[in-house]
Short mmCIF file of C-alpha atoms in Angstrom, two decimals:
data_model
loop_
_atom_site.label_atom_id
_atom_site.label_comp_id
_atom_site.label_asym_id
_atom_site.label_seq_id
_atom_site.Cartn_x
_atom_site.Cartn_y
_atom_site.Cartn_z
CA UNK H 13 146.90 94.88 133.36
CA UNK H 14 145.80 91.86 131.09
CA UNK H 15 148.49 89.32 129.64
CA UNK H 16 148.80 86.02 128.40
CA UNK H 17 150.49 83.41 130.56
CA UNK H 18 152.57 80.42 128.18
CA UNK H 19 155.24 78.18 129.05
CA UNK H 20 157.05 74.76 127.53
CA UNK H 21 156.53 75.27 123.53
CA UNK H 22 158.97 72.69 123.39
CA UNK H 23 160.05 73.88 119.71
CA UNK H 24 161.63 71.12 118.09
CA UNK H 25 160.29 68.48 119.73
CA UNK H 26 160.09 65.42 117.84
CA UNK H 27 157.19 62.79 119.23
CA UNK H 28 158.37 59.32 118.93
CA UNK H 29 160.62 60.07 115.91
CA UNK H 30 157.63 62.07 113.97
CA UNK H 31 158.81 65.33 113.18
CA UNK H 32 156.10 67.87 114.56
CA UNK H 33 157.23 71.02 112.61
CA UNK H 34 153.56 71.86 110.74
CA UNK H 35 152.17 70.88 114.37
CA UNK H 36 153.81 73.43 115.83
CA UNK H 37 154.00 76.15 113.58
CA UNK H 38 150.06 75.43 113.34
CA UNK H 39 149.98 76.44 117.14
CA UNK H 40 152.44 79.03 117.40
CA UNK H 41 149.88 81.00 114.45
CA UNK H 42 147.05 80.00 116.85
CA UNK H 43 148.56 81.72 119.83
CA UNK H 44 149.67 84.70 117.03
CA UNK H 45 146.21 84.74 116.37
CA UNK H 46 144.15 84.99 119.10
CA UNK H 47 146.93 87.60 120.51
CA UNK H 48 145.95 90.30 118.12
CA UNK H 49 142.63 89.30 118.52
CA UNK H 50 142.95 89.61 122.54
CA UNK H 51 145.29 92.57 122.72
CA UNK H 52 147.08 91.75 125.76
CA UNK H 53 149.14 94.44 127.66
CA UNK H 54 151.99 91.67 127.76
CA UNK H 55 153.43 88.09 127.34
CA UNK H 56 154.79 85.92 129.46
CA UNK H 57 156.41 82.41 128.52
CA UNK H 58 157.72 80.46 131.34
CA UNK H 59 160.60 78.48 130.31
CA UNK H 60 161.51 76.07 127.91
CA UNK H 61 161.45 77.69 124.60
CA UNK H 62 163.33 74.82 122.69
CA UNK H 63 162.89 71.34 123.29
CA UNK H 64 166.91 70.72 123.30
CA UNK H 65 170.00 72.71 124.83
CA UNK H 66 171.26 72.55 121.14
CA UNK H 67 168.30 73.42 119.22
CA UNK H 68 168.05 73.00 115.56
CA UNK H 69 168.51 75.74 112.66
CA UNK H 70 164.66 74.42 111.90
CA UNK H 71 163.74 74.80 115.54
CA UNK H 72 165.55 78.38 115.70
CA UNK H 73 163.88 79.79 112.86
CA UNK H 74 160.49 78.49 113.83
CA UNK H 75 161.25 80.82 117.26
CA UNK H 76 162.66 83.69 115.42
CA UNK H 77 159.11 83.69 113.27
CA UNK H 78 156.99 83.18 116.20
CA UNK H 79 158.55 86.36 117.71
CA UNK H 80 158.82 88.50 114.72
CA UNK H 81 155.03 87.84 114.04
CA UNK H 82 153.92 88.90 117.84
CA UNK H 83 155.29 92.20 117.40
CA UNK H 84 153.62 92.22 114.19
CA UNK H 85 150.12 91.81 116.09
CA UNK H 86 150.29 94.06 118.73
CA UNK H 87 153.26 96.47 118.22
CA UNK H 88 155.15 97.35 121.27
CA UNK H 89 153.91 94.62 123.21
CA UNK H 90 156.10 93.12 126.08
CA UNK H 91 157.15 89.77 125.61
CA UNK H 92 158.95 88.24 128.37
CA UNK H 93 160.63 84.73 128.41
CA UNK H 94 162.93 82.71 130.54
CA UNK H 95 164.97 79.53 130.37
CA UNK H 96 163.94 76.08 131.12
CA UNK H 97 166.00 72.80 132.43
CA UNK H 98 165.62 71.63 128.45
CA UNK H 99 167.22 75.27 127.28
CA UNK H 100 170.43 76.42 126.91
CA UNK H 101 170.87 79.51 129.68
CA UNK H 102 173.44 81.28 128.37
CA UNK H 103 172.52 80.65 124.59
CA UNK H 104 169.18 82.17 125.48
CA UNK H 105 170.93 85.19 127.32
CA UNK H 106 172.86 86.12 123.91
CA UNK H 107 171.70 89.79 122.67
CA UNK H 108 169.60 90.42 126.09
CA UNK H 109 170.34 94.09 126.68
CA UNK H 110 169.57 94.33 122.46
CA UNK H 111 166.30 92.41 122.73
CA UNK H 112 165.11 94.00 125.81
CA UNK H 113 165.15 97.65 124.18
CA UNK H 114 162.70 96.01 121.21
CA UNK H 115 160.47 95.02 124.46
CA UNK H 116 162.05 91.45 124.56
CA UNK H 117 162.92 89.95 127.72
CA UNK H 118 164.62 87.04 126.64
CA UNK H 119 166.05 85.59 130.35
CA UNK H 120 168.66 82.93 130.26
CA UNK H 121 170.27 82.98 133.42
CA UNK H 122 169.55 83.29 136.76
CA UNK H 123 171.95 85.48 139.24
CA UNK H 124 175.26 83.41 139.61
CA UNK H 125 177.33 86.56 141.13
CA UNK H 126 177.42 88.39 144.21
CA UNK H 127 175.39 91.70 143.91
CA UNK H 128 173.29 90.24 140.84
CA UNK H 129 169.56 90.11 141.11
CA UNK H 130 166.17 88.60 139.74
CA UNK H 131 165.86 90.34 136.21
CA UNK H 132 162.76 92.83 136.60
CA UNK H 133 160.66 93.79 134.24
CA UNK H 134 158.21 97.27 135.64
CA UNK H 135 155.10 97.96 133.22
CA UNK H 136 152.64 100.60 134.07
CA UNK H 137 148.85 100.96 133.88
CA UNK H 138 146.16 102.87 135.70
CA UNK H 139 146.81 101.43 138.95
CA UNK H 140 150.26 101.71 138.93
CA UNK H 141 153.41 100.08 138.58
CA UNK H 142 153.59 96.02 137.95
CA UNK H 143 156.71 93.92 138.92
CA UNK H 144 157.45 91.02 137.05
CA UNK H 145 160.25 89.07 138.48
CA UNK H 146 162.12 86.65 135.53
CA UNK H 147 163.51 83.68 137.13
CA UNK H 148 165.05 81.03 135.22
CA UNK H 149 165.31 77.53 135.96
CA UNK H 150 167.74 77.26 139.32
CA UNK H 151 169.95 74.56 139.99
CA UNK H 152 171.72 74.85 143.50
CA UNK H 153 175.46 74.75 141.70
CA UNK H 154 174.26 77.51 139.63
CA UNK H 155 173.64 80.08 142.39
CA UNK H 156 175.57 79.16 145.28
CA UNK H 157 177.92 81.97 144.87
CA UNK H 158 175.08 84.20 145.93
CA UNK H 159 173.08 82.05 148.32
CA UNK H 160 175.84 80.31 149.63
CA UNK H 161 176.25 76.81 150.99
CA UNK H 162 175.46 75.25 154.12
CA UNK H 163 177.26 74.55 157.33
CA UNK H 164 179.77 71.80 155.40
CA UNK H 165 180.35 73.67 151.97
CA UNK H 166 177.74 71.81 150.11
CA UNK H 167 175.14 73.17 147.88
CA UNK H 168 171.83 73.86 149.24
CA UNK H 169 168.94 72.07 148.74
CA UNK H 170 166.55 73.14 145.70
CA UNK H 171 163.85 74.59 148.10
CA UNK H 172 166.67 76.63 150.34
CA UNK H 173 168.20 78.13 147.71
CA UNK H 174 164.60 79.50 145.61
CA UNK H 175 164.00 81.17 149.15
CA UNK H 176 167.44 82.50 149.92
CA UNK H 177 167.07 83.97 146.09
CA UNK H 178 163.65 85.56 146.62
CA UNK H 179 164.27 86.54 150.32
CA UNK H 180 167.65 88.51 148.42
CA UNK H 181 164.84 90.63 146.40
CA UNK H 182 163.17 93.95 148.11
CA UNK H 183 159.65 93.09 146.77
CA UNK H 184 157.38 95.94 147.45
CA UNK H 185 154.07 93.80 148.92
CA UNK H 186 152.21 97.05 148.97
CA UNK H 187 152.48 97.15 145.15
CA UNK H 188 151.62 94.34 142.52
CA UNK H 189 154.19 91.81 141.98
CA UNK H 190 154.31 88.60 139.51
CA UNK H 191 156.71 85.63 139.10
CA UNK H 192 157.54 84.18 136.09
CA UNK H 193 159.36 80.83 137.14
CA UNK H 194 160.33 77.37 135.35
CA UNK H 195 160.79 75.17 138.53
CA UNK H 196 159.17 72.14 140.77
CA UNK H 197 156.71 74.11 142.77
CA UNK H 198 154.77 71.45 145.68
CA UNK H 199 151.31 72.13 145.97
CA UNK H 200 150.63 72.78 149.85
CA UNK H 201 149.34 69.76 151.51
CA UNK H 202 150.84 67.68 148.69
CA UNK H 203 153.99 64.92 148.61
CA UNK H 204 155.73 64.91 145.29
CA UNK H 205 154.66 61.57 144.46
CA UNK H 206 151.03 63.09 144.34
CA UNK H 207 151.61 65.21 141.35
CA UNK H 208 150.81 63.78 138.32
CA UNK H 209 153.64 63.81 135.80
CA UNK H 210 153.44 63.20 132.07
CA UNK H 211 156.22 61.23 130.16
CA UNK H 212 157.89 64.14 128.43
CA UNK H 213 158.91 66.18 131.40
CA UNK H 214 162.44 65.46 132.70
CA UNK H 215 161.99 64.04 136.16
CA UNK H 216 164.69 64.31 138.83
CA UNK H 217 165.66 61.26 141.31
CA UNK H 218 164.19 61.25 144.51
CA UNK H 219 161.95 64.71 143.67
CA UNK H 220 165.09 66.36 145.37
CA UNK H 221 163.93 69.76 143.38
CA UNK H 222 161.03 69.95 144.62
CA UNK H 223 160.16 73.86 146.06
CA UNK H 224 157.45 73.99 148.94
CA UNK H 225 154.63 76.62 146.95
CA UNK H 226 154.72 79.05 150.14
CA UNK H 227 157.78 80.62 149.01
CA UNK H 228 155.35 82.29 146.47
CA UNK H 229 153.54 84.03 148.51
CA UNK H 230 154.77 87.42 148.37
CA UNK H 231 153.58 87.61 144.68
CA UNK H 232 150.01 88.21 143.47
CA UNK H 233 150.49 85.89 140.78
CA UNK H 234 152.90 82.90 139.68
CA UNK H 235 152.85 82.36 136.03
CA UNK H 236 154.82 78.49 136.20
CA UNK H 237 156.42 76.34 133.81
CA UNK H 238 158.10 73.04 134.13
CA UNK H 239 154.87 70.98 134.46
CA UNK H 240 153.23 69.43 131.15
CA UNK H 241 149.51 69.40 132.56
CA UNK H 242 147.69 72.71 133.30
CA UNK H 243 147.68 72.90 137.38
CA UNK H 244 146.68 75.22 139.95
CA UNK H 245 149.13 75.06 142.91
CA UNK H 246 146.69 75.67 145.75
CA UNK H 247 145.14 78.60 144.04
CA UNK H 248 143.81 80.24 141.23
CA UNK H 249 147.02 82.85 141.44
CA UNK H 250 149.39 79.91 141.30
CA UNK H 251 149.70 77.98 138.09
CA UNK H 252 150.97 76.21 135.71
CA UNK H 253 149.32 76.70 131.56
CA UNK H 254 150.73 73.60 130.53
CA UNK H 255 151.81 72.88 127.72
CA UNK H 256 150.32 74.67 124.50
CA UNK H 257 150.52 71.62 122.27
CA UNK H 258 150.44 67.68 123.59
CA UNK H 259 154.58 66.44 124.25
CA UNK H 260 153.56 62.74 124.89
CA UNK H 261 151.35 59.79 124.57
CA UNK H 262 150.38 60.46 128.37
CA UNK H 263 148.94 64.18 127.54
CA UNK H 264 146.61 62.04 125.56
CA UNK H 265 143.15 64.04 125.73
CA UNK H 266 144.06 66.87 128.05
CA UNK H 267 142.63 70.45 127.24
CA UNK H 268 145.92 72.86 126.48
CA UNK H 269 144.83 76.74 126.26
CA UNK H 270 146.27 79.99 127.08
CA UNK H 271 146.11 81.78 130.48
CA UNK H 272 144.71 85.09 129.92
CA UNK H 273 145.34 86.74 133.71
CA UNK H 274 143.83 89.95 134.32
CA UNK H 275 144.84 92.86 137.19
CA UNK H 276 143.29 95.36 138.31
CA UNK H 277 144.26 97.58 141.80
CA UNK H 278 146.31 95.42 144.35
CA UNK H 279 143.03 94.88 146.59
CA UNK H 280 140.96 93.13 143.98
CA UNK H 281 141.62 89.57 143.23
CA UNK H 282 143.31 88.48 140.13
CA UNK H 283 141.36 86.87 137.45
CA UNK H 284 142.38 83.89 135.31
CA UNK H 285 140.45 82.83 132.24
CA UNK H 286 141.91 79.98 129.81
CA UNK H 287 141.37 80.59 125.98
CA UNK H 288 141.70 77.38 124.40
CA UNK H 289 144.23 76.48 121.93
CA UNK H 290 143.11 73.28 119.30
CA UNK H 291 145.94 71.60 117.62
CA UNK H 292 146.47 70.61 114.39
CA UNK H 293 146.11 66.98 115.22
CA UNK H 294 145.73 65.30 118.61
CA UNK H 295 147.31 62.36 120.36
CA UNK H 296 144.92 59.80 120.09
CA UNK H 297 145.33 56.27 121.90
CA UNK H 298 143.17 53.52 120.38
CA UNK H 299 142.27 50.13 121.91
CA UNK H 300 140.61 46.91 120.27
CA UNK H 301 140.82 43.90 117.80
CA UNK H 302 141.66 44.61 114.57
CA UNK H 303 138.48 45.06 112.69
CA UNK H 304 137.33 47.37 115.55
CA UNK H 305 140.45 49.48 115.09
CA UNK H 306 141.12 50.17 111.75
CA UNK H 307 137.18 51.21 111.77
CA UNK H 308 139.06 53.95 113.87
CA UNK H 309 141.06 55.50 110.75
CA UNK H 310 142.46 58.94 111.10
CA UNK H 311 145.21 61.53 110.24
CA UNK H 312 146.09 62.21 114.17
CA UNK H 313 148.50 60.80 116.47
CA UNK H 314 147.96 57.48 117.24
CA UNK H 315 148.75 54.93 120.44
CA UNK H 316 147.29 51.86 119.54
CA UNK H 317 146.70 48.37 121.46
CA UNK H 318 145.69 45.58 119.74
CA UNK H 319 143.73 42.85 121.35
CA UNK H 320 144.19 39.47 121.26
CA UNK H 321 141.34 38.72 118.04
CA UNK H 322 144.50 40.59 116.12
CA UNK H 323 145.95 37.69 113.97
CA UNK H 324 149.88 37.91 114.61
CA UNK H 325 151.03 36.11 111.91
CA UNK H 326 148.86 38.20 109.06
CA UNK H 327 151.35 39.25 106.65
CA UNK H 328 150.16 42.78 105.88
CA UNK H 329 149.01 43.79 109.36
CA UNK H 330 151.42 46.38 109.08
CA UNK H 331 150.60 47.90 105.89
CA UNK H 332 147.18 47.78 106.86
CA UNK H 333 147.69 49.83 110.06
CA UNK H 334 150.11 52.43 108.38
CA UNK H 335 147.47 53.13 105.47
CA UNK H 336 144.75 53.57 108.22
CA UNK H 337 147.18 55.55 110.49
CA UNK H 338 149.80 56.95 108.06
CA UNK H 339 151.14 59.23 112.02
CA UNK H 340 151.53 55.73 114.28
CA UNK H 341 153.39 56.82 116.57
CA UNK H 342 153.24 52.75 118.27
CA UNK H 343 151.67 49.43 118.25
CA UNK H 344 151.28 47.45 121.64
CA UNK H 345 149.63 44.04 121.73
CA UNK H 346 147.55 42.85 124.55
CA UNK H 347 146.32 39.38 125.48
CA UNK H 348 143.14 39.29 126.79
CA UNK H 349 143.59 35.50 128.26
CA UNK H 350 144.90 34.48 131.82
CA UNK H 351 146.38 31.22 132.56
CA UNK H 352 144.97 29.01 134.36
CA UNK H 353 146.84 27.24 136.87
CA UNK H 354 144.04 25.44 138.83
CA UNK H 355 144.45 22.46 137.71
CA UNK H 356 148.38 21.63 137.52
CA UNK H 357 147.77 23.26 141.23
CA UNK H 358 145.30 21.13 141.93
CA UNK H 359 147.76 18.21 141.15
CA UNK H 360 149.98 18.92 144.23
CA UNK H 361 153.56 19.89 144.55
CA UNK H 362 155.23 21.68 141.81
CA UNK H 363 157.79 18.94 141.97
CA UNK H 364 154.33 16.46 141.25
CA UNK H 365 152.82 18.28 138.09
CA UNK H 366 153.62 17.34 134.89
CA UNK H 367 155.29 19.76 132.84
CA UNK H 368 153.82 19.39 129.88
CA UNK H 369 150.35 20.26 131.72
CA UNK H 370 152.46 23.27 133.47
CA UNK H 371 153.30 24.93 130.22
CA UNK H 372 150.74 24.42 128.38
CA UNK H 373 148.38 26.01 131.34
CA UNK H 374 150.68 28.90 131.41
CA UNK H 375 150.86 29.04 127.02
CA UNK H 376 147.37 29.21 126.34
CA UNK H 377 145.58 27.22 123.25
CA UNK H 378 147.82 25.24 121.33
CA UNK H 379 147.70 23.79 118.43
CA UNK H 380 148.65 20.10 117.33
CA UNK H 381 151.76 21.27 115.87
CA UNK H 382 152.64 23.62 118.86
CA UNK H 383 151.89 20.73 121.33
CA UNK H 384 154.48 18.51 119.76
CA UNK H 385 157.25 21.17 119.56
CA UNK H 386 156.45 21.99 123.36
CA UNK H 387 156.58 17.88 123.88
CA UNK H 388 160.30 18.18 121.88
CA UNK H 389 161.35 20.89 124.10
CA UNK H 390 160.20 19.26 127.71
CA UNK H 391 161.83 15.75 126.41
CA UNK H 392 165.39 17.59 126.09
CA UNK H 393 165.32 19.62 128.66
CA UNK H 394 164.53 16.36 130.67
CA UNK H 395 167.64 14.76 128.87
CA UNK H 396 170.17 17.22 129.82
CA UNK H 397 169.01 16.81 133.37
CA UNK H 398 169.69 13.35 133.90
CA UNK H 399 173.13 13.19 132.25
#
């Protein structure tokens, strides 16, 4: 059994107020592409399909094409998706029982009602059957109706109630089983503080959703969502793809591809190979003086930081960046200088140092003009003081 592991295309996403339509419609035709070139026996895409709740009609029919045209590569081919914490669950659960008789397993929600179970999905190849249990993004208050609460009536924790959900499922262990999930998963050995986060994933207070990664042990392979940067979590069964195009200024240079996992009979190890998936343009973040910069021109996404030798007060400075950089995304300045307090410290007390020789330690290099306004300032605040 050989299919392609994707999760958080994110369609609709808008970086920094640019509008990344072409961008992604250039990478959904790249992973259209190297489908029909790879001829996978399936498709998984682990959560977060749209980048809002409320997507827009753009954002829809960019899906609708993506979808249409993967059937259109490999006829008959299995797609199966669930929900993320940025989708809409029961929007995404409208026409399931339709979609799943075209071989679409579009999975909004998770079970909510006594006697309802983990949507699963049973292919067949030469070894047998495979199980591939579609989980949608949990939130306790979502599922407590089948997990329950604990000893006061409260919902249970994130971690309890993943377990109480999969310890609810008869998973066969003597046959080959795969989660699809869009959730927190803790590496073993790791605190949640330890896992690096990118600035476009939605981050809960206090990591209460963390899930401890033992919980997926029963299944021969994870195929995660919910995390921005490709990851392994504690093996090479366990993982998050990441991403398939960059969601941030912090994803900044990272490799996105598509997983390609491959099974063969349950005693022989699964195999994971990432085919690499170039985008369009990349997120680029660009540091120096000015000269050294715009020497730097491109069409890509760009973070810059200009250094001190940047003249503030040149008039065109922004035209000038925007024709060398017509996607800025920002412009941060940075000054290179430190003050240097030695030597009002070195006059004693902070009651004892002249202020004039305070602020102008802590300002920098000042012109003539600059000195006298500072002078103007120090004389009237000393004024108002002794009124």
């Amino acid at each position: 059994m050989r299919f392609f592991h994707l999760s958080d295309l994110h369609i609709g996403l808008k970086l920094m107020g640019r509008d990344l339509r072409e961008d992604q419609e250039y990478i959904l035709n790249e992973i259209i592409r190297i489908t029909a070139q790879e001829k996978p026996d399936a498709m998984v895409i682990a959560g977060d399909i749209y980048d809002k709740a409320v997507p827009g009609a753009d954002a829809v029919e960019l899906f609708d094409a993506f979808v249409s045209h993967l059937h259109e590569a490999v006829p008959g081919m299995p797609v199966m998706m669930i929900s993320g914490n940025h989708d809409s669950a029961p929007r995404l659960d409208c026409f399931r029982r339709i979609l799943s008789r075209e071989d679409v397993y579009l999975i909004g929600q998770p079970p909510r009602r006594e006697g309802e179970h983990i949507a699963r999905v049973t292919l067949e190849d030469a070894y047998g059957p495979v199980h591939f249990y579609l989980l949608p993004f949990v939130r306790p208050s979502m599922v407590k109706a089948v997990v329950g609460t604990d000893e006061n009536g409260s919902n249970l924790s994130y971690d309890a109630s993943l377990r109480r959900l999969l310890e609810m499922e008869e998973i066969d262990t003597s046959q080959r089983n795969v989660l699809v999930s869009h959730q927190f998963y803790l590496p073993e050995g790791k605190d949640a503080d330890q896992v690096e986060r990118t600035d476009s994933e939605i981050r809960i207070a206090g990591n209460i959703d963390a899930v401890r990664a033992d919980v997926l042990d029963r299944f021969d392979y994870a195929a995660l969502g919910h995390i921005h940067k490709p990851m392994k979590v504690g093996s090479e069964c366990r993982r998050y793809c990441g991403t398939p195009l960059a969601c941030s200024v912090s994803e900044a240079g990272q490799s996105k591809g598509i997983i390609l996992v491959e099974m063969g009979e349950k005693s022989s190890p699964v195999k994971t190979r990432v085919i690499p998936l170039l985008p369009l343009r990349q997120i680029r973040r660009i540091r120096g003086c000015l000269p050294q910069v715009l020497d730097q021109a491109c069409t890509d996404y760009v973070s810059l930081t200009l250094c001190d030798e940047a003249p503030a007060g040149e008039s065109d400075l922004q035209q000038r960046l925007a024709e060398a950089f017509p996607r800025l995304l920002e412009v941060r300045r940075e000054n290179q200088w430190q003050p240097d307090y030695a030597g009002a410290q070195a006059a004693g007390p902070v009651g004892s140092v002249d202020p004039f020789a305070l602020c102008s330690a802590f300002l920098g290099e000042m012109d003539e003009e600059e000195k006298d306004i500072l002078r103007d300032v120090i004389s009237s605040v000393q004024e108002v003081k002794l009124r």
